[in-house]
GROMACS .gro file of C-alpha atoms in nm:
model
  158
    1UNK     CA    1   1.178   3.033   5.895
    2UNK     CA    2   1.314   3.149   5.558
    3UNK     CA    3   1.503   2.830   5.498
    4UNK     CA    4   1.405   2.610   5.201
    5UNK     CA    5   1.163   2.247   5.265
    6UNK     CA    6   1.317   1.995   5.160
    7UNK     CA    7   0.965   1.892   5.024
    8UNK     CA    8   0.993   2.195   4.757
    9UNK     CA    9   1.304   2.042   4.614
   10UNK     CA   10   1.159   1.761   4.521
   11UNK     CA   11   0.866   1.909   4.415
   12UNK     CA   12   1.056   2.103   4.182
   13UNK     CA   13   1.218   1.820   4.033
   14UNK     CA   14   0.892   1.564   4.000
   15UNK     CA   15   0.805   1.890   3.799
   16UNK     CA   16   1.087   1.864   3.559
   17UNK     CA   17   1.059   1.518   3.514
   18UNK     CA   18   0.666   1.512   3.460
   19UNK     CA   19   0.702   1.778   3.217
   20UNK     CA   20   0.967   1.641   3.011
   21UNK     CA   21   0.822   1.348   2.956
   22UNK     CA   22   0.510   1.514   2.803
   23UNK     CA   23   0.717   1.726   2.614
   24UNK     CA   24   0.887   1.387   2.448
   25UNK     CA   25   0.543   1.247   2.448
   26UNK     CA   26   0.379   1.546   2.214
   27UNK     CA   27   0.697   1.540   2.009
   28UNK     CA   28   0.617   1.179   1.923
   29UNK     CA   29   0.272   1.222   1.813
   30UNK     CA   30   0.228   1.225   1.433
   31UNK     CA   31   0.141   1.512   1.291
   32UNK     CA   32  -0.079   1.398   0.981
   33UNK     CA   33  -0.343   1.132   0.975
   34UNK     CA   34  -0.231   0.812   0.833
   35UNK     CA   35  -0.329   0.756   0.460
   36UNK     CA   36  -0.679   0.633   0.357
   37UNK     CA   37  -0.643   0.282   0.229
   38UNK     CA   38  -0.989   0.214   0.175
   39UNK     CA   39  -1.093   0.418  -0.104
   40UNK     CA   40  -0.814   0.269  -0.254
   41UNK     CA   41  -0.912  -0.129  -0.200
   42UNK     CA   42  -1.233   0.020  -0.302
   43UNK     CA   43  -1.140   0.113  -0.650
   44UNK     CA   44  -0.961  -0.210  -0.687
   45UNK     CA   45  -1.247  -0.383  -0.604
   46UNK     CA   46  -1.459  -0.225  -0.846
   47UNK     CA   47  -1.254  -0.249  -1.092
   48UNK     CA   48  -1.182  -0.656  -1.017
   49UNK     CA   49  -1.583  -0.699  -0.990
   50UNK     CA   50  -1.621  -0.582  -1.331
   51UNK     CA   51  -1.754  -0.848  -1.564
   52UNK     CA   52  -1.536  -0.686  -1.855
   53UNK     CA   53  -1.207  -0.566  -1.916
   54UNK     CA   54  -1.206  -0.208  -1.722
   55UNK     CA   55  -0.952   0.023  -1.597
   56UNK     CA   56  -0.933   0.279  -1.303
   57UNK     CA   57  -0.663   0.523  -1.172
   58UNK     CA   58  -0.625   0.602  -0.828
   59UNK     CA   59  -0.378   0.900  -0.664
   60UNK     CA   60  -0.245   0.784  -0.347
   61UNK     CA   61  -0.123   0.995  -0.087
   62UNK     CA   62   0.132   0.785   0.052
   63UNK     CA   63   0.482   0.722   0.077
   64UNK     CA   64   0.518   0.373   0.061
   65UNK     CA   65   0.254   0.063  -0.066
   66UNK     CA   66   0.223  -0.289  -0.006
   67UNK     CA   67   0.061  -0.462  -0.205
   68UNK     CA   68  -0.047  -0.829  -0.164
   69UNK     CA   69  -0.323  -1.068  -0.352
   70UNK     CA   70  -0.610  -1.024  -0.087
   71UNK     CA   71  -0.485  -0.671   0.091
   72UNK     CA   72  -0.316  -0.380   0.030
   73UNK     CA   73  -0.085  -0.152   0.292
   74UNK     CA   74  -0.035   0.219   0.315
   75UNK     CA   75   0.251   0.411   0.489
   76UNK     CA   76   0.320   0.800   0.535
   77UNK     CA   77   0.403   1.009   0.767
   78UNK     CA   78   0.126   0.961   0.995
   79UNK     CA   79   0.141   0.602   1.012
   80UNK     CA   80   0.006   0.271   0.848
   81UNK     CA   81  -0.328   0.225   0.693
   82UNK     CA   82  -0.453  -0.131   0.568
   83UNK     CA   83  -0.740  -0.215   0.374
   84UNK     CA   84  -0.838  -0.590   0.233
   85UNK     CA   85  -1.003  -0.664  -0.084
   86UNK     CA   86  -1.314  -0.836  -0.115
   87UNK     CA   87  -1.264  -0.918  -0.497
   88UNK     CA   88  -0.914  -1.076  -0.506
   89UNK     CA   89  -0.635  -1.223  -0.554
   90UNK     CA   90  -0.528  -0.902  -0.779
   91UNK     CA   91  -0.198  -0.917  -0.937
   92UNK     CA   92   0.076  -0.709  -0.853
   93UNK     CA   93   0.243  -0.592  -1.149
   94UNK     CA   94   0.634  -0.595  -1.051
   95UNK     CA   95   0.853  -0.836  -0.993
   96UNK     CA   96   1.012  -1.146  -1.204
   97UNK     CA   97   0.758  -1.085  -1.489
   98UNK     CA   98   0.688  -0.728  -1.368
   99UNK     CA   99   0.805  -0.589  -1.707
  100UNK     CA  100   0.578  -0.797  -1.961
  101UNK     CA  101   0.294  -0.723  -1.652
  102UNK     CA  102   0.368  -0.388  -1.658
  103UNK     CA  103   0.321  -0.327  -2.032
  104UNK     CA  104   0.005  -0.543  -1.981
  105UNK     CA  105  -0.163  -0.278  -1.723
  106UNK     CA  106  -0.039  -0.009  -1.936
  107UNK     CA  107  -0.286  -0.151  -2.240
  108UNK     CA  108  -0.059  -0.370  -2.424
  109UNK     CA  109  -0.271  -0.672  -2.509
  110UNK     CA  110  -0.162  -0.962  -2.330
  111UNK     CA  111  -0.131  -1.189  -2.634
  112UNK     CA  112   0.144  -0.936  -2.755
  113UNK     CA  113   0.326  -0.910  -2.436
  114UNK     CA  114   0.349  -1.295  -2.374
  115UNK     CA  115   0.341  -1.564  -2.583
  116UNK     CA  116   0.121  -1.808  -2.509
  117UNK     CA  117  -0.192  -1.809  -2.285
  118UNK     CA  118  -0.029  -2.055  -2.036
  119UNK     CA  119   0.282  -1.826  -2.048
  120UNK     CA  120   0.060  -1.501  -1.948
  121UNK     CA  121  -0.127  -1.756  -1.650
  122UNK     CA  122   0.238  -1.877  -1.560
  123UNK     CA  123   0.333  -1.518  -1.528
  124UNK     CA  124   0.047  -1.420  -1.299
  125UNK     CA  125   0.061  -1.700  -1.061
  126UNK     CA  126   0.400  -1.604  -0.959
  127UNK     CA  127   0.341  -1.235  -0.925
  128UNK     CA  128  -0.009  -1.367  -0.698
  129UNK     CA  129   0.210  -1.574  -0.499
  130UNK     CA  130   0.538  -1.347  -0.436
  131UNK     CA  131   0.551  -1.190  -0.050
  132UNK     CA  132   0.423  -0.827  -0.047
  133UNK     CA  133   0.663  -0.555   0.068
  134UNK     CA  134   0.688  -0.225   0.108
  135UNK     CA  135   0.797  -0.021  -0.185
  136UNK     CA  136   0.791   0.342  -0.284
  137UNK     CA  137   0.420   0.435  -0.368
  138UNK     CA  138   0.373   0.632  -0.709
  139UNK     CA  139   0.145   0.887  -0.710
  140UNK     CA  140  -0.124   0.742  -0.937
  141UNK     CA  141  -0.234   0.363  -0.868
  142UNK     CA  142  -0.342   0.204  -1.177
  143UNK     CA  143  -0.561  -0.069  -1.197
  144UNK     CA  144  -0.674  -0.247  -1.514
  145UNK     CA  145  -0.892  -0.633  -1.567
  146UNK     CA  146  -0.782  -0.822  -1.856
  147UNK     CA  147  -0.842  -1.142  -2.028
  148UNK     CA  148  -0.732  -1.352  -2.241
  149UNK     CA  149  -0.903  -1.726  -2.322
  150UNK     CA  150  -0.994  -1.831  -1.990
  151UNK     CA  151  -0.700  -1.642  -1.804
  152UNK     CA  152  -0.884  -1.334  -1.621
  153UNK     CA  153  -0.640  -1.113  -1.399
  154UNK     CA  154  -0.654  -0.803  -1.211
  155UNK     CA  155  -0.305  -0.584  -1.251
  156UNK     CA  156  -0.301  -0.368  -0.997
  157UNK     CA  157   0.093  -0.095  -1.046
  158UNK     CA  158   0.184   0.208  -1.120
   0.00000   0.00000   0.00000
């Protein structure tokens, strides 16, 4: 009469089990929202549309970027946010060329930073068609359109 079931044993243990793995569950769960990648595209976008040379700043929130000719990727603690780009292919400014690129969306003209026109086209088809990756995300984005002849671009760095 005072003995223990079996059955409660058992009980006991589904218990443990059950609650454990809800414990390891809501330990998984991210704590923060992933970043906003939209906003982002969105000031690329408008500043790609632009029928004149324009620049825009944007601060990001993230950790990481990817950025690519036709979409751009987000990463932070809460996860991975991607956004396309309805005004593309922008040009990322790293890589081979990155530094002439990078003094480029900084506002050095582009006839003083390369020297030719074909040289500056050369330049961006290369950064267009290099594989995006992940990299560490500054905290401003900086976007800038430039021309130069009939070579249009949109440098999209940091």
């Amino acid at each position: 009469m005072y003995d223990t079931a079996v059955e409660s044993t058992y009980v006991w243990l589904g218990l443990a089990i059950v609650s454990a793995g809800i414990f390891g569950f809501a330990l998984r769960v991210p704590t923060a929202p992933p970043p906003d990648a939209r906003p982002v595209a969105d000031t690329i976008d408008s500043v790609a549309a632009s029928p004149h040379e324009a620049t825009a700043r944007h601060p990001l929130d993230a950790r990481r970027i990817r950025l690519g000719a036709h979409r751009i990727g987000l990463r932070g603690p809460g996860g991975d946010a991607h956004a396309s780009l309805a005004y593309g292919p922008v040009v990322p400014a790293a890589g081979g060329d990155g530094d002439r690129l990078e003094r480029v969306l900084h506002g050095v003209p582009p006839e003083r930073a390369f020297r030719s026109e074909a040289t500056f086209a050369r330049a961006l088809g290369r950064s267009r068609t290099t594989d995006p990756f992940w990299r560490p995300a500054p905290e401003t984005l900086l976007v800038r359109r430039v021309s130069w002849g009939e070579t249009n671009a949109t440098l999209v760095g940091a």
